[in-house]
Amino acid sequence: MLDANIKAQLGAYLGRITQPVELIASLDESDTARQMRELLEEIAGLSDLVSARFDGGAERRPSFQITRAGADMGVRFAAIPMGHEFTSLVLALLQAGGHPPKVEAEVIDQVKALDADLVFETWMSLTCHNCPDVVQALNLMAVLNPRVKHVAIDGGLFQPEVDERQIMAVPTVFLNGQPFGSGRMELTEILAKVDTGAAAREAKKLAAKDTFDMLVVGGGPAGAAAAVYAARKGIRTGIVAERIGGQTLDTMGIENFISVLETQGPKFAAALEAHTRAYDVDLMAGQRVAAIEPGATITVELENGAALKAKSLVLATGARWRKVNVPGEAEYANKGVAYCPHCDGPLFKGKKVAVIGGGNSGVEAAIDLAGVVEHVTLIEFADALKADAVLVNKLKSLPNVAIHVNAKTTEITGDGQKVNGLVYEDRASGATHRVELAGVFVQIGLVPNTEFLKGTVELSRFGEILVDERCATSVPGVYAAGDATTVPYKQIVIAAGEGAKAALSAFDHLIRQPG
């Protein structure tokens, strides 16, 4: 099951555990159960502190529990956690074995203080790069608090349950049998939803912070670079962001960041955070900015009611997936309408899907999906595909792909529970066509996250922040960088460079201020 290299690495990790761990499997007669038994036996053979038994009584089979010997930790996998979830498996083993998690002490205390019975179920796929963050956060909660239980379920192994619960996207989380959330969630976000007093406590703590010399809004490549460059100047620096890593968290492969031959988005995002934390930067994640108030001291108002003060500001708010904005898109989001083919594609195995968008991302998505689903219909508004020729040629060579250019998507249809089709108009003839399918993947570019800045800094007609060659905005002391700005070519390496430039410009502004 595990090759020699992975066994060696896992054995080294297991050398860090200090308390005995039990793997308790609940199996059936399936081939998956056989593979699960083999995996657990191999893991148990790597450490004297790990044992495996196969007499579990869980209803969902095959599955296995990870627990500290003599305890009943609520960590369970209804999956063979390889692929992106292998790290989740390793961390669960380490944490159950007493190895301390890399989480702030106050967050650990918050988890331990939860005083309700919380049973989480996370539906995931092994190809989803967004799922591990959710799985690992909930596993840690189950390790730390005996009233929290969590099972990570591979949707591909339990298709009847997927169909019954109308799960059309991963990760999808249920709490105590009811829908809880969908998409990437950090531990702090989950805690904010289950700990009703958390937001007020966090707002009070943030409001008490001293004025920053430089505050960065946004935690992607531009924001991280700005914070590192600012901190290296020895000034009081902070980052406030919804999530550290930005769009890179939703990126599968990165092969064009110079000096890094190849990496994956979540790994790159983790490196951004690690690099930022290596300096004296106050990281305030899980926070959304509501407005900024310019002045000699800039006020940054957060949605939780807190306000931060700064002498200079770098806006690096990035962008998000652009919506088609047609009837049915919002209604069937995560019920057949999806934006990440890598994450959600496996849920549509053997089904018919559509991809909207004929640029590189759309064509790449169609090629990727064609290897999983029964058929792909690609819809492009322009009269020709805009992707690179090599990608277009590859797409056209696939037997289970239909391409419609000069086509305007007018509606995504459904049965009230999930997507069942798409309607498009032939822009040349005006004729309307309907395609029956189970899923629609939207890949039509990005929109800047700048709505909260309207009326404060000057924006382009596309909503981008207008900046000059020094990254200065229309407001003194406020600078901007990355995909939220008018700088062309939305690339990671460009965003990082612009973030560094914005910080240097902001620092130059600071040292020229009187007093």
Coordinates of C-alpha atoms in Angstrom, one line a residue:
M1 CA 0.0 0.0 0.0
L2 CA 2.8 2.4 1.0
D3 CA 6.0 2.6 -1.0
A4 CA 9.4 2.4 0.8
N5 CA 10.0 6.1 0.7
I6 CA 6.6 7.0 2.2
K7 CA 7.1 4.3 4.9
A8 CA 10.4 5.8 5.8
Q9 CA 9.0 9.3 6.1
L10 CA 6.0 8.1 8.1
G11 CA 8.1 6.0 10.4
A12 CA 10.2 9.1 11.2
Y13 CA 7.1 11.1 12.0
L14 CA 5.7 8.4 14.2
G15 CA 9.0 8.6 16.2
R16 CA 7.6 11.9 17.6
I17 CA 4.6 10.4 19.3
T18 CA 4.8 9.9 23.1
Q19 CA 1.6 8.1 23.9
P20 CA 0.1 4.8 22.5
V21 CA -2.3 5.2 19.6
E22 CA -5.0 2.7 18.5
L23 CA -6.4 2.3 15.0
I24 CA -9.8 0.7 15.3
A25 CA -11.3 -0.4 11.9
S26 CA -14.9 -1.2 11.0
L27 CA -14.7 -3.2 7.8
D28 CA -16.9 -5.0 5.3
E29 CA -16.1 -7.4 2.5
S30 CA -15.2 -4.8 -0.1
D31 CA -11.9 -4.3 -1.9
T32 CA -11.7 -0.9 -0.2
A33 CA -11.9 -2.6 3.2
R34 CA -9.1 -4.9 2.2
Q35 CA -6.9 -1.9 1.2
M36 CA -7.8 -0.1 4.5
R37 CA -6.7 -3.2 6.5
E38 CA -3.5 -3.3 4.6
L39 CA -2.8 0.4 5.2
L40 CA -3.5 0.2 8.9
E41 CA -1.4 -2.9 9.4
E42 CA 1.5 -1.2 7.6
I43 CA 1.1 1.9 9.8
A44 CA 1.0 -0.2 13.0
G45 CA 4.2 -2.0 11.9
L46 CA 6.1 1.3 11.8
S47 CA 5.9 2.1 15.6
D48 CA 5.7 0.1 18.8
L49 CA 3.3 2.8 20.1
V50 CA 0.8 2.2 17.3
S51 CA -1.6 -0.8 17.2
A52 CA -4.4 -1.8 14.9
R53 CA -7.5 -3.8 15.6
F54 CA -10.4 -4.7 13.3
D55 CA -13.4 -5.2 15.6
G56 CA -14.9 -1.7 15.4
G57 CA -18.6 -1.2 15.6
A58 CA -19.1 1.9 13.4
E59 CA -22.2 1.8 11.1
R60 CA -20.4 3.4 8.1
R61 CA -18.1 0.8 6.7
P62 CA -15.3 0.7 5.8
S63 CA -14.0 3.3 8.2
F64 CA -11.4 3.5 11.0
Q65 CA -10.9 5.5 14.2
I66 CA -7.7 7.1 15.4
T67 CA -7.6 7.3 19.2
R68 CA -5.2 7.5 22.1
A69 CA -5.2 4.2 23.9
G70 CA -7.6 4.1 26.8
A71 CA -9.5 7.1 25.4
D72 CA -12.3 7.6 22.8
M73 CA -11.2 10.4 20.5
G74 CA -13.7 11.2 17.9
V75 CA -11.3 11.1 14.8
R76 CA -12.5 8.8 12.1
F77 CA -11.8 8.3 8.4
A78 CA -14.4 6.7 6.1
A79 CA -11.8 6.8 3.4
I80 CA -8.4 5.6 2.5
P81 CA -6.6 8.9 3.3
M82 CA -4.0 9.1 0.6
G83 CA -3.5 11.9 -2.0
H84 CA -4.1 15.3 -0.5
E85 CA -5.5 13.7 2.7
F86 CA -2.3 11.8 3.6
T87 CA -1.1 14.8 5.6
S88 CA -4.4 14.8 7.5
L89 CA -3.8 11.1 8.4
V90 CA -0.2 11.9 9.6
L91 CA -1.3 14.9 11.7
A92 CA -4.1 12.9 13.3
L93 CA -1.7 10.1 14.3
L94 CA 0.8 12.6 15.7
Q95 CA -1.8 14.6 17.6
A96 CA -3.5 11.5 19.0
G97 CA 0.0 10.4 20.1
G98 CA 0.6 13.5 22.1
H99 CA 2.6 15.5 19.7
P100 CA 1.6 19.2 20.2
P101 CA -0.2 20.9 17.3
K102 CA 1.2 24.1 15.8
V103 CA -1.8 26.2 17.0
E104 CA -1.9 29.2 19.2
A105 CA -2.5 28.4 22.9
E106 CA -5.6 30.6 23.1
V107 CA -7.2 28.7 20.1
I108 CA -6.5 25.4 21.8
D109 CA -8.1 26.7 25.0
Q110 CA -11.1 27.9 23.0
V111 CA -11.5 24.4 21.5
K112 CA -11.2 22.7 24.9
A113 CA -13.8 25.1 26.4
L114 CA -16.6 24.1 23.9
D115 CA -19.4 22.7 26.0
A116 CA -21.7 21.2 23.5
D117 CA -21.9 17.8 21.8
L118 CA -20.7 18.4 18.2
V119 CA -20.7 15.6 15.6
F120 CA -19.1 16.8 12.3
E121 CA -19.2 14.9 9.0
T122 CA -16.9 16.2 6.2
W123 CA -17.6 15.0 2.7
M124 CA -14.4 15.3 0.7
S125 CA -12.5 13.9 -2.3
L126 CA -8.9 12.8 -2.3
T127 CA -8.1 15.1 -5.2
C128 CA -9.5 18.2 -3.4
H129 CA -6.8 20.6 -2.3
N130 CA -9.2 22.6 -0.2
C131 CA -10.5 19.7 1.8
P132 CA -7.4 19.0 4.0
D133 CA -7.6 22.3 5.9
V134 CA -11.2 21.5 6.9
V135 CA -10.5 17.9 7.8
Q136 CA -7.4 18.8 9.8
A137 CA -9.2 21.5 11.7
L138 CA -12.1 19.3 12.7
N139 CA -9.8 16.4 13.5
L140 CA -7.8 18.6 15.9
M141 CA -11.0 19.7 17.6
A142 CA -11.9 16.0 18.1
V143 CA -8.5 15.3 19.6
L144 CA -8.6 18.2 22.0
N145 CA -12.3 18.0 23.1
P146 CA -14.0 14.7 23.9
R147 CA -17.4 16.2 23.1
V148 CA -16.4 16.8 19.5
K149 CA -16.6 13.9 16.9
H150 CA -15.5 14.1 13.3
V151 CA -15.5 11.7 10.4
A152 CA -13.9 12.5 7.0
I153 CA -15.9 10.7 4.3
D154 CA -14.6 10.0 0.7
G155 CA -17.7 10.8 -1.4
G156 CA -16.5 8.4 -4.1
L157 CA -16.9 5.5 -1.6
F158 CA -20.3 6.4 -0.4
Q159 CA -22.2 7.4 -3.5
P160 CA -25.7 6.5 -2.1
E161 CA -25.2 8.9 0.8
V162 CA -23.9 11.6 -1.6
D163 CA -27.0 11.3 -3.6
E164 CA -29.3 11.2 -0.6
R165 CA -27.8 14.3 0.9
Q166 CA -27.6 16.1 -2.4
I167 CA -23.8 16.8 -2.0
M168 CA -22.5 18.4 -5.1
A169 CA -19.3 20.1 -3.9
V170 CA -16.5 19.3 -1.5
P171 CA -15.7 20.0 1.2
T172 CA -19.2 19.9 2.5
V173 CA -19.6 19.7 6.3
F174 CA -22.6 18.6 8.3
L175 CA -23.0 19.3 12.0
N176 CA -25.3 17.1 14.1
G177 CA -26.9 15.9 10.8
Q178 CA -27.6 19.4 9.4
P179 CA -25.7 21.4 6.8
F180 CA -22.9 23.5 8.4
G181 CA -20.7 24.8 5.7
S182 CA -19.1 24.3 2.3
G183 CA -15.7 25.2 0.9
R184 CA -12.5 25.9 2.6
M185 CA -12.7 26.8 6.3
E186 CA -10.0 27.6 8.7
L187 CA -10.1 26.5 12.4
T188 CA -10.8 30.0 13.5
E189 CA -13.8 30.2 11.1
I190 CA -15.3 27.0 12.4
L191 CA -14.8 28.1 16.0
A192 CA -16.5 31.4 15.2
K193 CA -19.6 29.5 14.0
V194 CA -19.9 27.1 17.0
D195 CA -18.6 29.4 19.7
T196 CA -21.2 32.2 19.8
G197 CA -19.2 34.5 22.0
A198 CA -16.0 34.2 20.0
A199 CA -16.7 37.1 17.6
A200 CA -17.3 39.6 20.5
R201 CA -14.2 38.5 22.3
E202 CA -12.1 38.7 19.2
A203 CA -13.4 42.2 18.4
K204 CA -12.6 43.5 21.8
K205 CA -9.1 42.1 21.6
L206 CA -8.5 43.6 18.1
A207 CA -9.8 47.0 19.2
A208 CA -7.3 47.2 22.0
K209 CA -4.3 47.0 19.6
D210 CA -1.9 49.9 19.3
T211 CA -1.6 51.9 16.1
F212 CA 0.4 50.1 13.4
D213 CA 3.1 51.9 11.4
M214 CA 2.0 49.8 8.4
L215 CA -1.1 47.7 8.2
V216 CA -1.7 45.3 5.2
V217 CA -5.2 44.3 4.2
G218 CA -5.0 40.9 2.5
G219 CA -2.9 37.8 3.0
G220 CA -2.1 36.6 -0.5
P221 CA 1.3 36.8 -2.2
A222 CA 1.1 40.7 -2.4
G223 CA 0.0 41.1 1.2
A224 CA 2.6 38.6 2.5
A225 CA 5.4 40.3 0.5
A226 CA 4.4 43.7 1.8
A227 CA 4.3 42.6 5.4
V228 CA 7.8 40.9 5.2
Y229 CA 9.3 44.0 3.6
A230 CA 7.7 46.3 6.1
A231 CA 8.7 44.2 9.1
R232 CA 12.3 44.1 7.8
K233 CA 12.3 47.9 8.3
G234 CA 11.8 47.4 12.0
I235 CA 8.4 49.1 12.1
R236 CA 5.2 47.9 13.7
T237 CA 3.5 45.8 11.0
G238 CA 0.2 43.9 10.9
I239 CA -1.8 41.8 8.4
V240 CA -5.6 41.6 8.5
A241 CA -7.1 39.1 6.1
E242 CA -9.8 36.6 5.7
R243 CA -7.3 33.9 5.0
I244 CA -3.5 33.7 4.6
G245 CA -2.6 32.6 1.1
G246 CA -5.4 34.2 -0.9
Q247 CA -6.1 32.7 -4.2
T248 CA -3.1 30.4 -4.0
L249 CA -5.1 28.2 -1.6
D250 CA -7.4 27.5 -4.6
T251 CA -4.6 26.8 -7.0
M252 CA -3.6 23.2 -7.8
G253 CA -0.2 23.5 -9.5
I254 CA 2.3 26.4 -9.5
E255 CA 5.1 26.0 -12.0
N256 CA 5.9 29.7 -12.9
F257 CA 7.1 31.2 -9.6
I258 CA 10.8 31.8 -10.5
S259 CA 13.2 29.7 -8.4
V260 CA 10.5 27.2 -7.4
L261 CA 10.3 24.6 -10.1
E262 CA 7.0 23.2 -9.1
T263 CA 4.7 23.3 -6.0
Q264 CA 1.0 23.2 -5.1
G265 CA -1.1 26.1 -4.0
P266 CA -1.8 25.1 -0.4
K267 CA 1.9 24.3 0.1
F268 CA 2.9 27.7 -1.3
A269 CA 0.3 29.4 0.9
A270 CA 1.7 27.7 4.0
A271 CA 5.2 28.9 3.0
L272 CA 3.9 32.5 2.7
E273 CA 2.5 32.3 6.2
A274 CA 5.6 30.7 7.6
H275 CA 7.8 33.4 6.0
T276 CA 5.6 36.1 7.4
R277 CA 5.5 34.6 10.9
A278 CA 9.3 34.5 10.8
Y279 CA 9.2 38.3 11.2
D280 CA 7.5 40.4 13.9
V281 CA 4.2 40.6 12.0
D282 CA 0.9 40.7 13.8
L283 CA -1.3 38.2 11.8
M284 CA -5.0 38.7 12.2
A285 CA -6.6 36.1 10.1
G286 CA -10.3 35.3 9.7
Q287 CA -11.2 39.0 9.5
R288 CA -13.1 40.9 6.8
V289 CA -12.6 44.7 6.4
A290 CA -15.8 46.7 6.1
A291 CA -14.4 50.1 5.3
I292 CA -11.4 52.4 5.7
E293 CA -11.4 56.0 6.9
P294 CA -8.5 58.0 5.6
G295 CA -6.6 60.6 7.6
A296 CA -3.3 61.3 9.3
T297 CA -4.1 58.1 11.1
I298 CA -6.0 55.7 9.0
T299 CA -8.9 53.7 10.5
V300 CA -9.7 50.2 9.3
E301 CA -13.2 49.1 10.3
L302 CA -13.8 45.4 10.5
E303 CA -17.1 43.6 10.0
N304 CA -17.0 42.3 13.6
G305 CA -17.2 45.9 14.9
A306 CA -13.6 46.4 15.8
A307 CA -11.4 49.2 14.4
L308 CA -7.7 49.1 13.7
K309 CA -5.5 52.2 13.4
A310 CA -2.5 52.6 11.1
K311 CA -0.1 55.3 9.9
S312 CA 0.1 53.8 6.4
L313 CA -1.9 51.1 4.6
V314 CA -1.3 48.6 1.9
L315 CA -4.4 47.2 0.2
A316 CA -3.8 43.7 -1.2
T317 CA -7.3 42.3 -1.2
G318 CA -6.9 40.1 -4.3
A319 CA -9.8 38.8 -6.4
R320 CA -12.3 36.0 -6.5
W321 CA -14.0 33.9 -9.2
R322 CA -16.3 35.9 -11.5
K323 CA -19.9 34.7 -11.5
V324 CA -22.0 34.2 -14.7
N325 CA -24.9 36.1 -13.0
V326 CA -27.6 34.1 -14.7
P327 CA -30.8 32.6 -13.2
G328 CA -30.0 29.4 -11.3
E329 CA -26.3 30.1 -10.5
A330 CA -26.8 31.3 -7.0
E331 CA -29.7 28.9 -6.3
Y332 CA -27.7 25.9 -7.3
A333 CA -24.3 26.9 -5.9
N334 CA -22.7 23.8 -4.4
K335 CA -25.7 21.9 -5.8
G336 CA -24.2 21.4 -9.2
V337 CA -22.7 24.8 -9.8
A338 CA -19.0 24.7 -9.0
Y339 CA -15.8 26.7 -9.4
C340 CA -13.1 24.2 -8.7
P341 CA -12.8 21.2 -11.1
H342 CA -10.0 19.7 -9.1
C343 CA -12.1 19.6 -5.9
D344 CA -15.5 18.8 -7.2
G345 CA -14.9 16.9 -10.4
P346 CA -14.8 13.5 -8.8
L347 CA -18.3 14.0 -7.5
F348 CA -19.5 14.0 -11.1
K349 CA -17.9 10.8 -12.2
G350 CA -19.8 9.2 -15.0
K351 CA -22.1 12.2 -15.4
K352 CA -22.5 15.0 -17.9
V353 CA -21.2 18.5 -17.0
A354 CA -20.6 21.8 -18.7
V355 CA -17.7 24.3 -18.4
I356 CA -18.4 28.0 -19.0
G357 CA -15.3 29.8 -20.3
G358 CA -12.9 29.3 -23.1
G359 CA -9.7 30.8 -21.7
N360 CA -6.9 28.8 -20.3
S361 CA -8.7 28.0 -17.0
G362 CA -11.8 26.9 -18.8
V363 CA -10.1 24.7 -21.3
E364 CA -7.8 23.2 -18.7
A365 CA -10.9 22.4 -16.6
A366 CA -12.6 20.8 -19.5
I367 CA -9.6 18.6 -20.2
D368 CA -9.3 17.6 -16.6
L369 CA -13.0 16.8 -16.3
A370 CA -13.1 14.8 -19.5
G371 CA -11.0 12.1 -17.8
V372 CA -13.5 11.7 -15.0
V373 CA -17.0 12.5 -16.3
E374 CA -19.1 11.0 -19.1
H375 CA -19.2 14.1 -21.2
V376 CA -18.1 17.8 -21.1
T377 CA -19.8 20.6 -22.9
L378 CA -17.7 23.8 -23.1
I379 CA -19.6 27.1 -23.6
E380 CA -17.6 30.2 -24.7
F381 CA -19.2 33.6 -25.3
A382 CA -16.6 34.8 -27.8
D383 CA -16.4 33.4 -31.4
A384 CA -13.3 31.5 -30.7
L385 CA -11.5 29.8 -27.7
K386 CA -9.0 32.1 -26.1
A387 CA -6.8 29.5 -24.5
D388 CA -3.3 28.6 -25.6
A389 CA -3.2 26.6 -28.9
V390 CA -1.7 23.5 -27.3
L391 CA -4.6 23.4 -24.8
V392 CA -7.2 23.9 -27.5
N393 CA -5.7 21.2 -29.7
K394 CA -5.7 18.8 -26.7
L395 CA -9.3 19.6 -26.0
K396 CA -10.4 19.1 -29.5
S397 CA -8.8 15.7 -29.6
L398 CA -11.0 14.4 -26.8
P399 CA -13.9 12.2 -27.9
N400 CA -16.3 13.1 -25.0
V401 CA -16.1 16.9 -25.4
A402 CA -18.5 19.3 -27.3
I403 CA -17.4 22.9 -27.9
H404 CA -19.9 25.7 -28.5
V405 CA -18.4 29.2 -29.2
N406 CA -20.3 32.4 -29.8
A407 CA -22.7 31.1 -27.2
K408 CA -24.2 33.1 -24.3
T409 CA -25.3 31.2 -21.2
T410 CA -28.7 32.4 -20.2
E411 CA -29.8 30.0 -17.5
I412 CA -28.7 27.2 -15.2
T413 CA -31.7 24.9 -14.6
G414 CA -32.5 22.5 -11.8
D415 CA -35.2 20.4 -10.2
G416 CA -35.2 22.4 -7.0
Q417 CA -32.6 20.2 -5.4
K418 CA -29.7 20.1 -7.9
V419 CA -28.6 21.2 -11.4
N420 CA -30.2 19.3 -14.3
G421 CA -29.3 21.5 -17.3
L422 CA -28.0 24.7 -18.9
V423 CA -29.5 27.0 -21.5
Y424 CA -27.5 28.9 -24.0
E425 CA -28.2 31.2 -26.9
D426 CA -26.4 31.0 -30.2
R427 CA -25.3 34.6 -30.6
A428 CA -25.1 34.3 -34.4
S429 CA -28.6 32.8 -35.1
G430 CA -30.4 33.7 -31.9
A431 CA -31.5 30.1 -31.4
T432 CA -31.8 28.8 -27.9
H433 CA -30.5 25.4 -26.9
R434 CA -30.7 23.4 -23.7
V435 CA -28.1 20.8 -22.5
E436 CA -29.1 18.2 -20.0
L437 CA -26.3 17.8 -17.4
A438 CA -25.6 17.3 -13.7
G439 CA -23.0 20.0 -13.1
V440 CA -21.7 23.4 -14.3
F441 CA -18.2 24.6 -13.7
V442 CA -17.7 28.3 -14.0
Q443 CA -14.3 29.4 -15.3
I444 CA -14.6 33.0 -16.6
G445 CA -12.0 34.9 -14.8
L446 CA -11.8 37.0 -11.6
V447 CA -13.3 40.1 -10.1
P448 CA -11.4 42.3 -7.6
N449 CA -12.4 42.4 -3.9
T450 CA -12.8 46.1 -3.7
E451 CA -16.5 46.7 -3.0
F452 CA -15.8 48.2 0.4
L453 CA -13.5 50.8 -1.1
K454 CA -16.1 52.5 -3.3
G455 CA -16.1 56.2 -2.6
T456 CA -12.9 56.0 -0.7
V457 CA -10.1 55.3 -3.2
E458 CA -10.4 55.8 -6.9
L459 CA -11.3 52.6 -8.8
S460 CA -11.3 51.7 -12.5
R461 CA -14.5 50.9 -14.3
F462 CA -13.7 47.2 -13.6
G463 CA -13.5 47.9 -9.9
E464 CA -9.7 47.7 -9.8
I465 CA -7.7 50.1 -7.5
L466 CA -6.0 52.7 -9.6
V467 CA -2.3 52.9 -8.7
D468 CA 0.7 54.7 -10.0
E469 CA 4.2 53.3 -10.6
R470 CA 4.9 53.5 -6.9
C471 CA 1.7 51.6 -6.0
A472 CA 0.2 54.8 -4.6
T473 CA -3.6 55.2 -4.6
S474 CA -5.6 58.4 -4.8
V475 CA -5.5 58.6 -1.0
P476 CA -2.3 59.8 0.7
G477 CA -0.7 57.0 2.8
V478 CA -2.7 54.3 1.2
Y479 CA -1.0 52.0 -1.3
A480 CA -2.2 48.9 -3.2
A481 CA -0.8 45.8 -4.8
G482 CA -1.7 42.6 -6.5
D483 CA -4.8 41.4 -8.4
A484 CA -7.0 44.1 -6.9
T485 CA -5.1 46.8 -8.7
T486 CA -4.9 48.1 -12.3
V487 CA -1.5 46.5 -12.8
P488 CA -1.8 44.1 -15.7
Y489 CA -1.0 40.3 -15.8
K490 CA -2.5 38.8 -12.7
Q491 CA 0.3 36.4 -11.7
I492 CA 1.7 35.3 -8.3
V493 CA 5.2 36.6 -9.1
I494 CA 3.9 40.0 -10.2
A495 CA 1.7 40.3 -7.1
A496 CA 4.6 39.5 -4.8
G497 CA 6.8 42.1 -6.5
E498 CA 4.1 44.7 -6.4
G499 CA 3.6 43.9 -2.7
A500 CA 7.3 44.6 -2.0
K501 CA 7.1 47.8 -4.0
A502 CA 4.0 49.0 -2.1
A503 CA 5.6 48.4 1.3
L504 CA 8.8 50.2 0.2
S505 CA 6.7 53.1 -1.0
A506 CA 4.6 53.2 2.1
F507 CA 7.8 53.2 4.2
D508 CA 9.2 56.1 2.2
H509 CA 5.9 57.9 2.9
L510 CA 6.3 57.2 6.6
I511 CA 9.8 58.5 7.0
R512 CA 8.8 61.8 5.3
Q513 CA 6.1 62.6 7.8
P514 CA 6.7 65.2 10.4
G515 CA 7.1 64.1 14.0

